[in-house]
Structures are given as structure tokens and as C-alpha cells.
Amino acid sequence: MIFYYFVAAVSCWIGLKSLLGGFRFAAYVKRETNRPLPDYQPFVSVIVPGRGLELNLADNLRPLLCQDYPRYEVLFVFDRADDPAVEVVEQLQTNVASRIIIAGPATDSGQKVHNLRVATTRVDPESEVLVFVDTDARPSQEWLKQLVAPLADEELGASSGYRWFIPKKGGLASRLRSVWNASIASALGSDRTKNFCWGGSTAIRRTTFNRLAVNDRWRGTVSDDFTITTVLKEAKLPIHFTPNCLVPSVGDCDFKELFEFTTRQIKITRVYASHLWLPLLLGSSLFTIVFFGGLILLSVYPRSSVAYILAILFALGATKSFIRFRAVSRVLETSTRDLVAHVLLWPFASLLYLYNAIVAGFSRRITWRGITYELKSPTEAVIISRDSQ
């Protein structure tokens, strides 16, 4: 029991530090969402890499064509002309300049990265800012203006938002995915040296992109956002997190899809940001031993002080989840059911992180949009197989 009490004390200390981080995140979101936007609205190229159909695709793409922004173009990029998503794009009527680019199959990088590399060479010559967005994101009408505005600061490397999963029909797997993802969102904040770019909502000046040779650095990679983050940190350029650009990803998943998605994310992290993998493995292991191991101990020794430890641990995590959810609710429409899920399911999200981290320690093979890759290193990805859509 001495060992248990020791690791429990460490876990509670980590939980307290995490809660303080939750308060900082909430304060930052409040401060940033109340801040007036800089008057910076240059011509922008919005690049949308895609592959295959997904639920609510038209609803996700339509907002990109009706942004409250004066001058911009939208480039939809696919690997094949017969991709069924091409027809969806063609049916979207708009007055905004938009183009469909066929990038062809990738050979030396991930397909998404290949699409981006081709598209960035075909933007309008007048374009001053490149914006990247994923097809599963559903941005608001103000999204582009809010994402680009921080780049008025020429010393800034990039401006980024992040995803927030919103279950459509609900279900345990869908809500657990949202809780799992939320802990990553609250890692962003005021410290621009620690922020990262999320490929589903990132803006970067074209001059910065070209000066840092991002297109060349993408060669051989699967993760566009980890690579941009690495390049910017090497150049000591700060990354601004824009809370107003937290974008909803609306939809549901089953448990198979939940495990596939979360494990893929941690496998990519293991390869592209290996310094984050070990703390994740150790931290989630520690919590699992204390919390879930404590539940077992409590069943054996029901009158022990373990119950107080579990109550403290749960209260710390639940409070942070509540604070984070209320902060995000300033930006996105949320529901009470989702709030309850975030408050109650967070221990199981930690358990899921442990599973993800263990699997990532033994495998570097991922399947993404029907293509299977072996991640040899941060600069080498081998395509193992490709579906025929």
C-alpha cells in the first residue's frame, strides 16, 4: 500500500497541475475571443485536400465558399479525377473563385501531403497567405477572417485553430472520441513557443512558407501539421492559437473507428514528436494504476482511504473537463449531454491513451483514407497498399 500511496500522491500532483492548466486555457480563450481583430485581410488561398466521400461532406465544404472575407480562392485537391467527392464539389454553387486540382497518386509521401505540395505550387500569384483546412471540419462564416488576422504580426510563424468533435446522434464511442480529443485542444494557449499547428485549420504567410521551404520539407512525410510545426520551431517563429478558429467536426463513430483514429494519431505522434510519446505512456500508466487499480483495491478494502484518493483524482479531472468545456462553449454550440460526457468519461479517455501509446510503441503502420503506410522516420513514409476507392 505504501507504493500505491506514493504513486497516488504523484498522480494527484499531476492532476492539480493539469487543473491549473485548464484555468489558464479558459482565461486565454476568454481573453482572445474578446480581443478586436487586427485589420489584415490580404488575398488568401484556401487549400482543401480530400480523398473519398465522408458523411456530411457537402455541409462541411459549403461554408468555405461563403466566408465573410473580401478576396480569396478555394483550391480543392484530389488524387483522382473520378473521386466521388469531386462531384460533390462541382454541385456547390458559389461566387467565390474555386478550382479543382488533380494531384495524382502519391509516391514518396502521404497522399494528403502530396495533394498539399501540388496545390501550393498552383495558387494565385496574388495570394499572400496560405490556409489549410480539412474536409471533416465545418468552419463558421467568420473563420477565415479570424484565422488570418493574427498574421498582421509579421513576426508570427502561423495562426492555428483546432478540431472539436461534436457527436451528431450521440453514442458512447462518439462521445469518448470527443473527450479524448479535448485534452489535446487545451494544450494550446498563450505560450506561442509551445503551440502547434493543426493541419485542419492553419494559416501561414506565403513568404514564410517559401522562405522556410515547407514544400520541400513535406517530401517523404505523412503529417503535414507536425512537419510545419517542426519547421517553425526550428526557425524560432511563434505559433498563435486562435480560439475563434476551434472548428466543429460533426459526426459519429463506432468503437472500431474510435480505436483506429486515436491509435493512428498517437502512432503519428510517436514518429514525428517522439519526445511527447514517452511522457504520454508514463502519465497514462500512472493514472491507470492509481485510478483503476484503486477501484480494485477499494473492492478488496472498502473502508480504506483509497476512496478519498479516487474522489480527489476524479474531482480534479472532472473540474478541468468542465472548465475546458465551458470555455469552448464561448466559441461553439455545445449541449448539456456533451458536457456530462466530458465530466464523466475523462478517466476512460486516459485509459484509451494508454492503449494508444502501447500500440504505438510496437507498430508504425497506419491506414489513412484507404491507404496503408509504414512510417519509417519523420522523413520517410512507405506506401504499403492503396484501395481503389
PDB file of N, CA and C in Angstrom, residues 107-159:
ATOM      1  N   THR A 107       3.716   9.114 -54.270  1.00  0.00           N
ATOM      2  CA  THR A 107       4.723   8.064 -54.389  1.00  0.00           C
ATOM      3  C   THR A 107       5.752   8.120 -53.266  1.00  0.00           C
ATOM      4  N   ASP A 108       6.077   9.340 -52.804  1.00  0.00           N
ATOM      5  CA  ASP A 108       7.134   9.473 -51.807  1.00  0.00           C
ATOM      6  C   ASP A 108       6.679  10.208 -50.551  1.00  0.00           C
ATOM      7  N   SER A 109       5.365  10.287 -50.340  1.00  0.00           N
ATOM      8  CA  SER A 109       4.833  10.950 -49.150  1.00  0.00           C
ATOM      9  C   SER A 109       3.392  10.500 -48.945  1.00  0.00           C
ATOM     10  N   GLY A 110       2.768  10.980 -47.868  1.00  0.00           N
ATOM     11  CA  GLY A 110       1.356  10.703 -47.671  1.00  0.00           C
ATOM     12  C   GLY A 110       0.529  11.386 -48.749  1.00  0.00           C
ATOM     13  N   GLN A 111      -0.646  10.816 -49.041  1.00  0.00           N
ATOM     14  CA  GLN A 111      -1.462  11.383 -50.109  1.00  0.00           C
ATOM     15  C   GLN A 111      -1.916  12.805 -49.783  1.00  0.00           C
ATOM     16  N   LYS A 112      -2.296  13.056 -48.546  1.00  0.00           N
ATOM     17  CA  LYS A 112      -2.702  14.410 -48.172  1.00  0.00           C
ATOM     18  C   LYS A 112      -1.550  15.387 -48.366  1.00  0.00           C
ATOM     19  N   VAL A 113      -0.371  15.010 -47.912  1.00  0.00           N
ATOM     20  CA  VAL A 113       0.795  15.872 -48.061  1.00  0.00           C
ATOM     21  C   VAL A 113       1.107  16.097 -49.534  1.00  0.00           C
ATOM     22  N   HIS A 114       0.998  15.042 -50.327  1.00  0.00           N
ATOM     23  CA  HIS A 114       1.237  15.175 -51.772  1.00  0.00           C
ATOM     24  C   HIS A 114       0.248  16.163 -52.385  1.00  0.00           C
ATOM     25  N   ASN A 115      -1.019  16.051 -52.005  1.00  0.00           N
ATOM     26  CA  ASN A 115      -2.023  16.984 -52.514  1.00  0.00           C
ATOM     27  C   ASN A 115      -1.668  18.426 -52.158  1.00  0.00           C
ATOM     28  N   LEU A 116      -1.230  18.626 -50.929  1.00  0.00           N
ATOM     29  CA  LEU A 116      -0.856  19.970 -50.491  1.00  0.00           C
ATOM     30  C   LEU A 116       0.356  20.482 -51.254  1.00  0.00           C
ATOM     31  N   ARG A 117       1.331  19.633 -51.474  1.00  0.00           N
ATOM     32  CA  ARG A 117       2.546  20.057 -52.175  1.00  0.00           C
ATOM     33  C   ARG A 117       2.229  20.505 -53.600  1.00  0.00           C
ATOM     34  N   VAL A 118       1.339  19.786 -54.256  1.00  0.00           N
ATOM     35  CA  VAL A 118       0.954  20.171 -55.615  1.00  0.00           C
ATOM     36  C   VAL A 118       0.164  21.475 -55.594  1.00  0.00           C
ATOM     37  N   ALA A 119      -0.800  21.576 -54.667  1.00  0.00           N
ATOM     38  CA  ALA A 119      -1.678  22.749 -54.631  1.00  0.00           C
ATOM     39  C   ALA A 119      -0.922  24.031 -54.321  1.00  0.00           C
ATOM     40  N   THR A 120       0.078  23.962 -53.440  1.00  0.00           N
ATOM     41  CA  THR A 120       0.798  25.182 -53.073  1.00  0.00           C
ATOM     42  C   THR A 120       1.616  25.748 -54.230  1.00  0.00           C
ATOM     43  N   THR A 121       1.822  24.958 -55.263  1.00  0.00           N
ATOM     44  CA  THR A 121       2.530  25.466 -56.447  1.00  0.00           C
ATOM     45  C   THR A 121       1.568  26.046 -57.484  1.00  0.00           C
ATOM     46  N   ARG A 122       0.259  25.960 -57.205  1.00  0.00           N
ATOM     47  CA  ARG A 122      -0.724  26.409 -58.190  1.00  0.00           C
ATOM     48  C   ARG A 122      -1.656  27.489 -57.657  1.00  0.00           C
ATOM     49  N   VAL A 123      -1.256  28.138 -56.584  1.00  0.00           N
ATOM     50  CA  VAL A 123      -2.093  29.198 -56.032  1.00  0.00           C
ATOM     51  C   VAL A 123      -1.991  30.444 -56.898  1.00  0.00           C
ATOM     52  N   ASP A 124      -2.953  31.326 -56.751  1.00  0.00           N
ATOM     53  CA  ASP A 124      -2.969  32.589 -57.484  1.00  0.00           C
ATOM     54  C   ASP A 124      -1.704  33.390 -57.159  1.00  0.00           C
ATOM     55  N   PRO A 125      -1.062  33.983 -58.165  1.00  0.00           N
ATOM     56  CA  PRO A 125       0.159  34.769 -57.911  1.00  0.00           C
ATOM     57  C   PRO A 125      -0.041  35.909 -56.913  1.00  0.00           C
ATOM     58  N   GLU A 126      -1.277  36.402 -56.783  1.00  0.00           N
ATOM     59  CA  GLU A 126      -1.551  37.494 -55.861  1.00  0.00           C
ATOM     60  C   GLU A 126      -1.703  37.016 -54.410  1.00  0.00           C
ATOM     61  N   SER A 127      -1.758  35.743 -54.207  1.00  0.00           N
ATOM     62  CA  SER A 127      -2.002  35.206 -52.878  1.00  0.00           C
ATOM     63  C   SER A 127      -0.864  35.555 -51.920  1.00  0.00           C
ATOM     64  N   GLU A 128      -1.232  36.068 -50.744  1.00  0.00           N
ATOM     65  CA  GLU A 128      -0.245  36.433 -49.726  1.00  0.00           C
ATOM     66  C   GLU A 128      -0.252  35.470 -48.543  1.00  0.00           C
ATOM     67  N   VAL A 129      -1.362  34.751 -48.364  1.00  0.00           N
ATOM     68  CA  VAL A 129      -1.493  33.835 -47.232  1.00  0.00           C
ATOM     69  C   VAL A 129      -2.031  32.497 -47.718  1.00  0.00           C
ATOM     70  N   LEU A 130      -1.456  31.417 -47.208  1.00  0.00           N
ATOM     71  CA  LEU A 130      -1.940  30.072 -47.494  1.00  0.00           C
ATOM     72  C   LEU A 130      -2.696  29.562 -46.276  1.00  0.00           C
ATOM     73  N   VAL A 131      -3.873  29.020 -46.517  1.00  0.00           N
ATOM     74  CA  VAL A 131      -4.692  28.477 -45.442  1.00  0.00           C
ATOM     75  C   VAL A 131      -5.007  27.022 -45.762  1.00  0.00           C
ATOM     76  N   PHE A 132      -4.827  26.158 -44.785  1.00  0.00           N
ATOM     77  CA  PHE A 132      -5.085  24.733 -44.965  1.00  0.00           C
ATOM     78  C   PHE A 132      -6.260  24.317 -44.093  1.00  0.00           C
ATOM     79  N   VAL A 133      -7.176  23.533 -44.658  1.00  0.00           N
ATOM     80  CA  VAL A 133      -8.357  23.098 -43.920  1.00  0.00           C
ATOM     81  C   VAL A 133      -8.714  21.676 -44.336  1.00  0.00           C
ATOM     82  N   ASP A 134      -9.200  20.887 -43.377  1.00  0.00           N
ATOM     83  CA  ASP A 134      -9.587  19.502 -43.644  1.00  0.00           C
ATOM     84  C   ASP A 134     -11.058  19.414 -44.042  1.00  0.00           C
ATOM     85  N   THR A 135     -11.395  18.362 -44.743  1.00  0.00           N
ATOM     86  CA  THR A 135     -12.766  18.201 -45.226  1.00  0.00           C
ATOM     87  C   THR A 135     -13.736  17.748 -44.139  1.00  0.00           C
ATOM     88  N   ASP A 136     -13.236  17.329 -42.981  1.00  0.00           N
ATOM     89  CA  ASP A 136     -14.148  16.942 -41.902  1.00  0.00           C
ATOM     90  C   ASP A 136     -14.405  18.094 -40.938  1.00  0.00           C
ATOM     91  N   ALA A 137     -13.827  19.253 -41.228  1.00  0.00           N
ATOM     92  CA  ALA A 137     -14.055  20.433 -40.398  1.00  0.00           C
ATOM     93  C   ALA A 137     -15.214  21.242 -40.982  1.00  0.00           C
ATOM     94  N   ARG A 138     -15.970  21.889 -40.106  1.00  0.00           N
ATOM     95  CA  ARG A 138     -17.101  22.703 -40.553  1.00  0.00           C
ATOM     96  C   ARG A 138     -16.944  24.114 -39.985  1.00  0.00           C
ATOM     97  N   PRO A 139     -16.190  24.966 -40.661  1.00  0.00           N
ATOM     98  CA  PRO A 139     -15.890  26.301 -40.124  1.00  0.00           C
ATOM     99  C   PRO A 139     -17.091  27.243 -40.164  1.00  0.00           C
ATOM    100  N   SER A 140     -17.043  28.253 -39.303  1.00  0.00           N
ATOM    101  CA  SER A 140     -18.078  29.275 -39.287  1.00  0.00           C
ATOM    102  C   SER A 140     -17.826  30.271 -40.413  1.00  0.00           C
ATOM    103  N   GLN A 141     -18.757  31.177 -40.605  1.00  0.00           N
ATOM    104  CA  GLN A 141     -18.627  32.168 -41.671  1.00  0.00           C
ATOM    105  C   GLN A 141     -17.499  33.165 -41.394  1.00  0.00           C
ATOM    106  N   GLU A 142     -17.150  33.329 -40.121  1.00  0.00           N
ATOM    107  CA  GLU A 142     -16.100  34.273 -39.736  1.00  0.00           C
ATOM    108  C   GLU A 142     -14.728  33.600 -39.649  1.00  0.00           C
ATOM    109  N   TRP A 143     -14.675  32.309 -39.889  1.00  0.00           N
ATOM    110  CA  TRP A 143     -13.465  31.513 -39.644  1.00  0.00           C
ATOM    111  C   TRP A 143     -12.227  32.059 -40.364  1.00  0.00           C
ATOM    112  N   LEU A 144     -12.344  32.325 -41.641  1.00  0.00           N
ATOM    113  CA  LEU A 144     -11.177  32.740 -42.431  1.00  0.00           C
ATOM    114  C   LEU A 144     -10.641  34.082 -41.938  1.00  0.00           C
ATOM    115  N   LYS A 145     -11.530  35.012 -41.695  1.00  0.00           N
ATOM    116  CA  LYS A 145     -11.119  36.326 -41.219  1.00  0.00           C
ATOM    117  C   LYS A 145     -10.397  36.223 -39.875  1.00  0.00           C
ATOM    118  N   GLN A 146     -10.919  35.399 -39.001  1.00  0.00           N
ATOM    119  CA  GLN A 146     -10.336  35.261 -37.666  1.00  0.00           C
ATOM    120  C   GLN A 146      -9.023  34.488 -37.683  1.00  0.00           C
ATOM    121  N   LEU A 147      -8.884  33.564 -38.612  1.00  0.00           N
ATOM    122  CA  LEU A 147      -7.656  32.776 -38.696  1.00  0.00           C
ATOM    123  C   LEU A 147      -6.511  33.586 -39.297  1.00  0.00           C
ATOM    124  N   VAL A 148      -6.825  34.424 -40.270  1.00  0.00           N
ATOM    125  CA  VAL A 148      -5.791  35.185 -40.983  1.00  0.00           C
ATOM    126  C   VAL A 148      -5.354  36.432 -40.215  1.00  0.00           C
ATOM    127  N   ALA A 149      -6.259  37.056 -39.489  1.00  0.00           N
ATOM    128  CA  ALA A 149      -5.988  38.347 -38.844  1.00  0.00           C
ATOM    129  C   ALA A 149      -4.731  38.373 -37.977  1.00  0.00           C
ATOM    130  N   PRO A 150      -4.442  37.329 -37.159  1.00  0.00           N
ATOM    131  CA  PRO A 150      -3.228  37.391 -36.326  1.00  0.00           C
ATOM    132  C   PRO A 150      -1.941  37.521 -37.126  1.00  0.00           C
ATOM    133  N   LEU A 151      -1.962  37.155 -38.413  1.00  0.00           N
ATOM    134  CA  LEU A 151      -0.763  37.248 -39.241  1.00  0.00           C
ATOM    135  C   LEU A 151      -0.406  38.691 -39.577  1.00  0.00           C
ATOM    136  N   ALA A 152      -1.202  39.639 -39.085  1.00  0.00           N
ATOM    137  CA  ALA A 152      -0.818  41.055 -39.201  1.00  0.00           C
ATOM    138  C   ALA A 152       0.531  41.268 -38.521  1.00  0.00           C
ATOM    139  N   ASP A 153       0.812  40.456 -37.521  1.00  0.00           N
ATOM    140  CA  ASP A 153       2.120  40.463 -36.861  1.00  0.00           C
ATOM    141  C   ASP A 153       3.101  39.696 -37.749  1.00  0.00           C
ATOM    142  N   GLU A 154       3.992  40.416 -38.387  1.00  0.00           N
ATOM    143  CA  GLU A 154       4.907  39.797 -39.345  1.00  0.00           C
ATOM    144  C   GLU A 154       5.926  38.882 -38.682  1.00  0.00           C
ATOM    145  N   GLU A 155       6.053  38.972 -37.370  1.00  0.00           N
ATOM    146  CA  GLU A 155       6.990  38.102 -36.654  1.00  0.00           C
ATOM    147  C   GLU A 155       6.372  36.746 -36.333  1.00  0.00           C
ATOM    148  N   LEU A 156       5.084  36.607 -36.625  1.00  0.00           N
ATOM    149  CA  LEU A 156       4.371  35.363 -36.307  1.00  0.00           C
ATOM    150  C   LEU A 156       4.650  34.307 -37.373  1.00  0.00           C
ATOM    151  N   GLY A 157       4.835  33.063 -36.930  1.00  0.00           N
ATOM    152  CA  GLY A 157       5.070  31.987 -37.885  1.00  0.00           C
ATOM    153  C   GLY A 157       3.797  31.505 -38.528  1.00  0.00           C
ATOM    154  N   ALA A 158       2.766  31.258 -37.720  1.00  0.00           N
ATOM    155  CA  ALA A 158       1.499  30.738 -38.237  1.00  0.00           C
ATOM    156  C   ALA A 158       0.397  31.011 -37.234  1.00  0.00           C
ATOM    157  N   SER A 159      -0.822  30.927 -37.713  1.00  0.00           N
ATOM    158  CA  SER A 159      -2.017  31.025 -36.885  1.00  0.00           C
ATOM    159  C   SER A 159      -2.776  29.712 -37.034  1.00  0.00           C
TER     160      SER A 159
END
